[in-house]
Amino acid sequence: EVQLVESGGGLVQPGGSLRLSCAASGFTFSSYSMTWVRQAPGKGLEWVSVISDSTDVTLYADSVKGRFTISRDNSKNTLYLQMNSLRAEDTAVYYCARKMRYGNYPVDYWGQGTLVTVSS
Amino acid sequence: DIQLTQSPSFLSASIGDRVTITCRASQGIGSYLAWYQQKPGKAPKLLIYPASTLQSGVPSRFSGSGSGTQFTLTISSLQPEDFATYYCQQVDSYPRTFGQGTKVEIK
């Protein structure tokens, strides 16, 4: 059974940093691209970032480019999102999700999400 | 970036109703469109990809159609478990944008 478990969320002050983790199990983690998607309270879904299976490709939404860094450790089956210079508008539930396969495919499995609150 | 516009943003319907949600893309995306269902406090669930292919385990009352810039999600006979928010997402190019969502509530 595919499982994705996020951790690392919490309350952080504006300008602060936080690192999210996503522990994967039930599939060959190193064979799949992985994605972060966020959802502000009461709002819709926003795609944040993607990383390829071999880490050679990383892409970001303009809203986080230069502040967030996606990475992965295939030996630990773990995905990360390093978030720096956090702003109030980054407050959201952050989901990690598995991309179905390489190419023009959506995500098929999601974690339960971890809440990040940016506030003083 | 490709913009996706869903309509309506909200709809109120009764059990057994036929429901149609539309997703319009700002430029052609072929059939590279996915539909998700999200219930309160839960992660989204993939229903359809590409535009008209039902994912495994999704009830046959759900169907998708369209290509290019105009897409629809139809629920042929609304069931109690279908009350949720539905999102379309394009996977033609990055950034992978979502529609703003359509909330389906009980009339």
Tab-separated table of C-alpha atoms in Angstrom:
chain	number	residue	atom	x	y	z
A	1	GLU	CA	0.000	0.000	0.000
A	2	VAL	CA	1.339	3.395	-1.018
A	3	GLN	CA	1.793	5.682	1.969
A	4	LEU	CA	3.021	9.254	2.150
A	5	VAL	CA	3.423	10.834	5.569
A	6	GLU	CA	4.307	14.499	5.894
A	7	SER	CA	5.862	16.076	8.960
A	8	GLY	CA	7.604	19.259	10.003
A	9	GLY	CA	4.762	21.741	9.855
A	10	GLY	CA	4.039	24.219	12.597
A	11	LEU	CA	3.947	27.865	13.559
A	12	VAL	CA	6.765	30.074	12.304
A	13	GLN	CA	7.295	33.831	12.287
A	14	PRO	CA	7.406	35.825	9.063
A	15	GLY	CA	10.885	35.645	7.610
A	16	GLY	CA	11.562	32.327	9.292
A	17	SER	CA	12.381	28.913	7.912
A	18	LEU	CA	10.899	25.453	8.098
A	19	ARG	CA	11.735	22.098	6.539
A	20	LEU	CA	8.965	19.705	5.637
A	21	SER	CA	9.571	15.982	5.202
A	22	CYS	CA	7.524	13.319	3.476
A	23	ALA	CA	8.250	9.676	4.264
A	24	ALA	CA	7.241	7.332	1.452
A	25	SER	CA	6.533	3.618	1.588
A	26	GLY	CA	4.775	0.907	-0.386
A	27	PHE	CA	6.384	1.713	-3.739
A	28	THR	CA	9.813	2.142	-5.323
A	29	PHE	CA	10.361	5.757	-4.288
A	30	SER	CA	13.428	6.244	-6.476
A	31	SER	CA	11.381	5.536	-9.633
A	32	TYR	CA	8.865	8.344	-9.247
A	33	SER	CA	8.865	12.109	-9.528
A	34	MET	CA	7.416	13.756	-6.439
A	35	THR	CA	5.438	16.945	-5.961
A	36	TRP	CA	4.409	19.411	-3.275
A	37	VAL	CA	0.951	20.990	-3.464
A	38	ARG	CA	-0.444	23.428	-0.913
A	39	GLN	CA	-3.858	24.650	0.123
A	40	ALA	CA	-4.399	27.841	2.071
A	41	PRO	CA	-7.209	27.685	4.653
A	42	GLY	CA	-10.558	27.656	2.870
A	43	LYS	CA	-8.903	28.079	-0.527
A	44	GLY	CA	-8.105	25.964	-3.566
A	45	LEU	CA	-5.139	23.836	-4.496
A	46	GLU	CA	-1.836	25.384	-5.586
A	47	TRP	CA	0.969	23.415	-7.211
A	48	VAL	CA	4.278	24.302	-5.512
A	49	SER	CA	7.145	22.210	-6.826
A	50	VAL	CA	8.237	18.979	-8.485
A	51	ILE	CA	11.429	16.930	-8.418
A	52	SER	CA	12.320	14.175	-10.838
A	53	ASP	CA	13.142	10.653	-9.729
A	54	SER	CA	16.876	11.186	-10.115
A	55	THR	CA	16.790	14.777	-8.761
A	56	ASP	CA	18.152	16.241	-12.009
A	57	VAL	CA	15.017	18.295	-12.609
A	58	THR	CA	13.395	20.628	-10.084
A	59	LEU	CA	10.680	23.147	-10.894
A	60	TYR	CA	8.869	25.726	-8.776
A	61	ALA	CA	5.827	27.953	-8.804
A	62	ASP	CA	6.734	31.612	-9.240
A	63	SER	CA	5.245	32.324	-5.817
A	64	VAL	CA	7.969	30.268	-4.074
A	65	LYS	CA	10.869	30.411	-6.510
A	66	GLY	CA	14.078	31.518	-4.805
A	67	ARG	CA	12.651	30.857	-1.330
A	68	PHE	CA	11.739	27.142	-1.366
A	69	THR	CA	13.968	24.206	-2.265
A	70	ILE	CA	12.700	20.733	-3.042
A	71	SER	CA	15.008	17.775	-2.534
A	72	ARG	CA	14.902	14.059	-1.903
A	73	ASP	CA	16.966	11.281	-0.402
A	74	ASN	CA	16.232	8.105	-2.297
A	75	SER	CA	18.226	6.043	0.210
A	76	LYS	CA	15.802	7.174	2.924
A	77	ASN	CA	12.645	7.215	0.764
A	78	THR	CA	12.074	10.785	1.865
A	79	LEU	CA	11.052	13.986	0.112
A	80	TYR	CA	11.827	17.414	1.542
A	81	LEU	CA	10.742	21.001	1.145
A	82	GLN	CA	13.039	23.637	2.628
A	83	MET	CA	11.066	26.838	3.070
A	84	ASN	CA	12.935	30.088	3.736
A	85	SER	CA	11.852	33.719	4.008
A	86	LEU	CA	8.353	32.606	4.883
A	87	ARG	CA	5.440	34.986	4.420
A	88	ALA	CA	1.929	35.079	5.788
A	89	GLU	CA	0.646	34.013	2.373
A	90	ASP	CA	2.604	30.745	2.666
A	91	THR	CA	0.205	29.640	5.404
A	92	ALA	CA	-1.351	26.441	4.101
A	93	VAL	CA	-1.651	22.707	4.384
A	94	TYR	CA	1.245	21.244	2.420
A	95	TYR	CA	0.701	17.922	0.692
A	96	CYS	CA	3.349	15.719	-0.813
A	97	ALA	CA	2.141	13.643	-3.719
A	98	ARG	CA	3.479	11.022	-6.093
A	99	LYS	CA	3.446	11.731	-9.822
A	100	MET	CA	1.874	8.830	-11.715
A	101	ARG	CA	4.768	8.437	-14.105
A	102	TYR	CA	7.251	10.449	-16.140
A	103	GLY	CA	5.744	12.892	-18.601
A	104	ASN	CA	2.353	14.526	-18.771
A	105	TYR	CA	0.751	12.800	-15.836
A	106	PRO	CA	-0.957	14.007	-12.659
A	107	VAL	CA	-0.336	12.879	-9.111
A	108	ASP	CA	-2.112	9.740	-7.997
A	109	TYR	CA	-1.282	9.388	-4.305
A	110	TRP	CA	-1.293	12.116	-1.668
A	111	GLY	CA	-0.202	12.371	1.924
A	112	GLN	CA	-2.530	13.627	4.642
A	113	GLY	CA	-0.892	17.046	4.665
A	114	THR	CA	0.968	19.118	7.247
A	115	LEU	CA	-0.131	22.589	8.307
A	116	VAL	CA	2.279	25.496	8.109
A	117	THR	CA	1.212	28.716	9.817
A	118	VAL	CA	3.251	31.856	9.263
A	119	SER	CA	2.327	34.440	11.861
A	120	SER	CA	3.867	36.683	14.479
B	1	ASP	CA	0.980	30.054	-17.333
B	2	ILE	CA	-2.161	28.193	-18.336
B	3	GLN	CA	-5.257	29.435	-16.524
B	4	LEU	CA	-8.109	27.042	-15.742
B	5	THR	CA	-11.573	28.429	-15.088
B	6	GLN	CA	-14.172	26.152	-13.542
B	7	SER	CA	-17.887	26.794	-13.589
B	8	PRO	CA	-19.899	26.961	-11.548
B	9	SER	CA	-17.892	27.685	-8.392
B	10	PHE	CA	-20.736	26.358	-6.298
B	11	LEU	CA	-23.735	24.217	-7.025
B	12	SER	CA	-26.561	22.884	-4.948
B	13	ALA	CA	-28.072	19.592	-6.069
B	14	SER	CA	-30.235	16.738	-4.850
B	15	ILE	CA	-29.543	13.020	-4.576
B	16	GLY	CA	-30.064	11.464	-7.985
B	17	ASP	CA	-29.475	14.676	-9.942
B	18	ARG	CA	-27.233	14.808	-12.984
B	19	VAL	CA	-24.423	17.268	-12.356
B	20	THR	CA	-22.028	18.825	-14.862
B	21	ILE	CA	-18.938	20.859	-14.057
B	22	THR	CA	-17.002	22.704	-16.739
B	23	CYS	CA	-13.286	23.486	-16.890
B	24	ARG	CA	-11.983	25.878	-19.526
B	25	ALA	CA	-8.286	26.275	-20.285
B	26	SER	CA	-6.729	29.539	-21.452
B	27	GLN	CA	-4.926	27.662	-24.236
B	28	GLY	CA	-5.133	24.225	-25.785
B	29	ILE	CA	-3.913	21.371	-23.600
B	30	GLY	CA	-4.968	18.359	-25.672
B	31	SER	CA	-6.322	15.771	-23.252
B	32	TYR	CA	-3.845	16.589	-20.501
B	33	LEU	CA	-6.509	17.306	-17.904
B	34	ALA	CA	-7.169	15.585	-14.580
B	35	TRP	CA	-10.147	15.777	-12.247
B	36	TYR	CA	-9.880	15.438	-8.462
B	37	GLN	CA	-12.427	15.127	-5.677
B	38	GLN	CA	-11.683	16.573	-2.250
B	39	LYS	CA	-13.718	16.104	0.910
B	40	PRO	CA	-13.301	18.369	3.948
B	41	GLY	CA	-10.112	17.703	5.875
B	42	LYS	CA	-8.922	15.114	3.375
B	43	ALA	CA	-6.390	15.008	0.578
B	44	PRO	CA	-7.688	15.178	-2.993
B	45	LYS	CA	-8.467	11.945	-4.817
B	46	LEU	CA	-7.710	11.445	-8.505
B	47	LEU	CA	-10.898	10.603	-10.405
B	48	ILE	CA	-10.140	10.974	-14.096
B	49	TYR	CA	-7.023	11.161	-16.268
B	50	PRO	CA	-6.599	11.838	-19.101
B	51	ALA	CA	-9.684	13.889	-19.737
B	52	SER	CA	-12.086	10.965	-20.123
B	53	THR	CA	-10.411	7.939	-18.497
B	54	LEU	CA	-11.787	6.856	-15.147
B	55	GLN	CA	-9.178	5.824	-12.604
B	56	SER	CA	-9.405	2.370	-11.087
B	57	GLY	CA	-12.069	2.098	-8.402
B	58	VAL	CA	-13.923	5.279	-9.356
B	59	PRO	CA	-17.683	4.662	-9.771
B	60	SER	CA	-18.983	4.631	-13.322
B	61	ARG	CA	-21.456	7.431	-12.574
B	62	PHE	CA	-18.461	9.753	-13.006
B	63	SER	CA	-17.408	10.609	-16.535
B	64	GLY	CA	-15.191	13.147	-18.225
B	65	SER	CA	-15.079	14.577	-21.690
B	66	GLY	CA	-13.456	17.250	-23.777
B	67	SER	CA	-10.152	18.194	-25.320
B	68	GLY	CA	-8.276	21.323	-26.250
B	69	THR	CA	-9.716	24.075	-24.093
B	70	GLN	CA	-13.124	22.824	-22.947
B	71	PHE	CA	-13.682	19.943	-20.531
B	72	THR	CA	-16.552	18.595	-18.465
B	73	LEU	CA	-16.963	16.351	-15.462
B	74	THR	CA	-20.375	14.723	-15.183
B	75	ILE	CA	-21.910	12.817	-12.310
B	76	SER	CA	-24.865	10.949	-13.800
B	77	SER	CA	-26.760	10.359	-10.552
B	78	LEU	CA	-25.488	12.216	-7.509
B	79	GLN	CA	-24.937	10.083	-4.419
B	80	PRO	CA	-24.513	11.222	-0.792
B	81	GLU	CA	-20.784	10.463	-0.883
B	82	ASP	CA	-20.300	12.730	-3.909
B	83	PHE	CA	-20.842	15.949	-2.005
B	84	ALA	CA	-17.371	17.442	-2.119
B	85	THR	CA	-15.236	19.975	-3.942
B	86	TYR	CA	-13.996	19.096	-7.417
B	87	TYR	CA	-10.857	20.469	-9.061
B	88	CYS	CA	-9.494	20.235	-12.558
B	89	GLN	CA	-5.730	20.369	-13.179
B	90	GLN	CA	-3.772	20.689	-16.388
B	91	VAL	CA	-0.633	18.573	-16.806
B	92	ASP	CA	0.291	19.920	-20.226
B	93	SER	CA	2.990	22.268	-18.941
B	94	TYR	CA	4.572	23.699	-15.818
B	95	PRO	CA	3.413	25.208	-13.561
B	96	ARG	CA	0.722	22.561	-13.139
B	97	THR	CA	-2.250	24.836	-12.515
B	98	PHE	CA	-5.566	23.936	-10.906
B	99	GLY	CA	-9.010	25.331	-11.431
B	100	GLN	CA	-10.462	27.267	-8.518
B	101	GLY	CA	-12.753	24.406	-7.538
B	102	THR	CA	-16.455	23.608	-7.643
B	103	LYS	CA	-18.188	22.877	-4.370
B	104	VAL	CA	-21.136	20.503	-4.681
B	105	GLU	CA	-23.552	20.786	-1.795
B	106	ILE	CA	-26.835	19.147	-0.866
B	107	LYS	CA	-29.968	21.031	-1.842
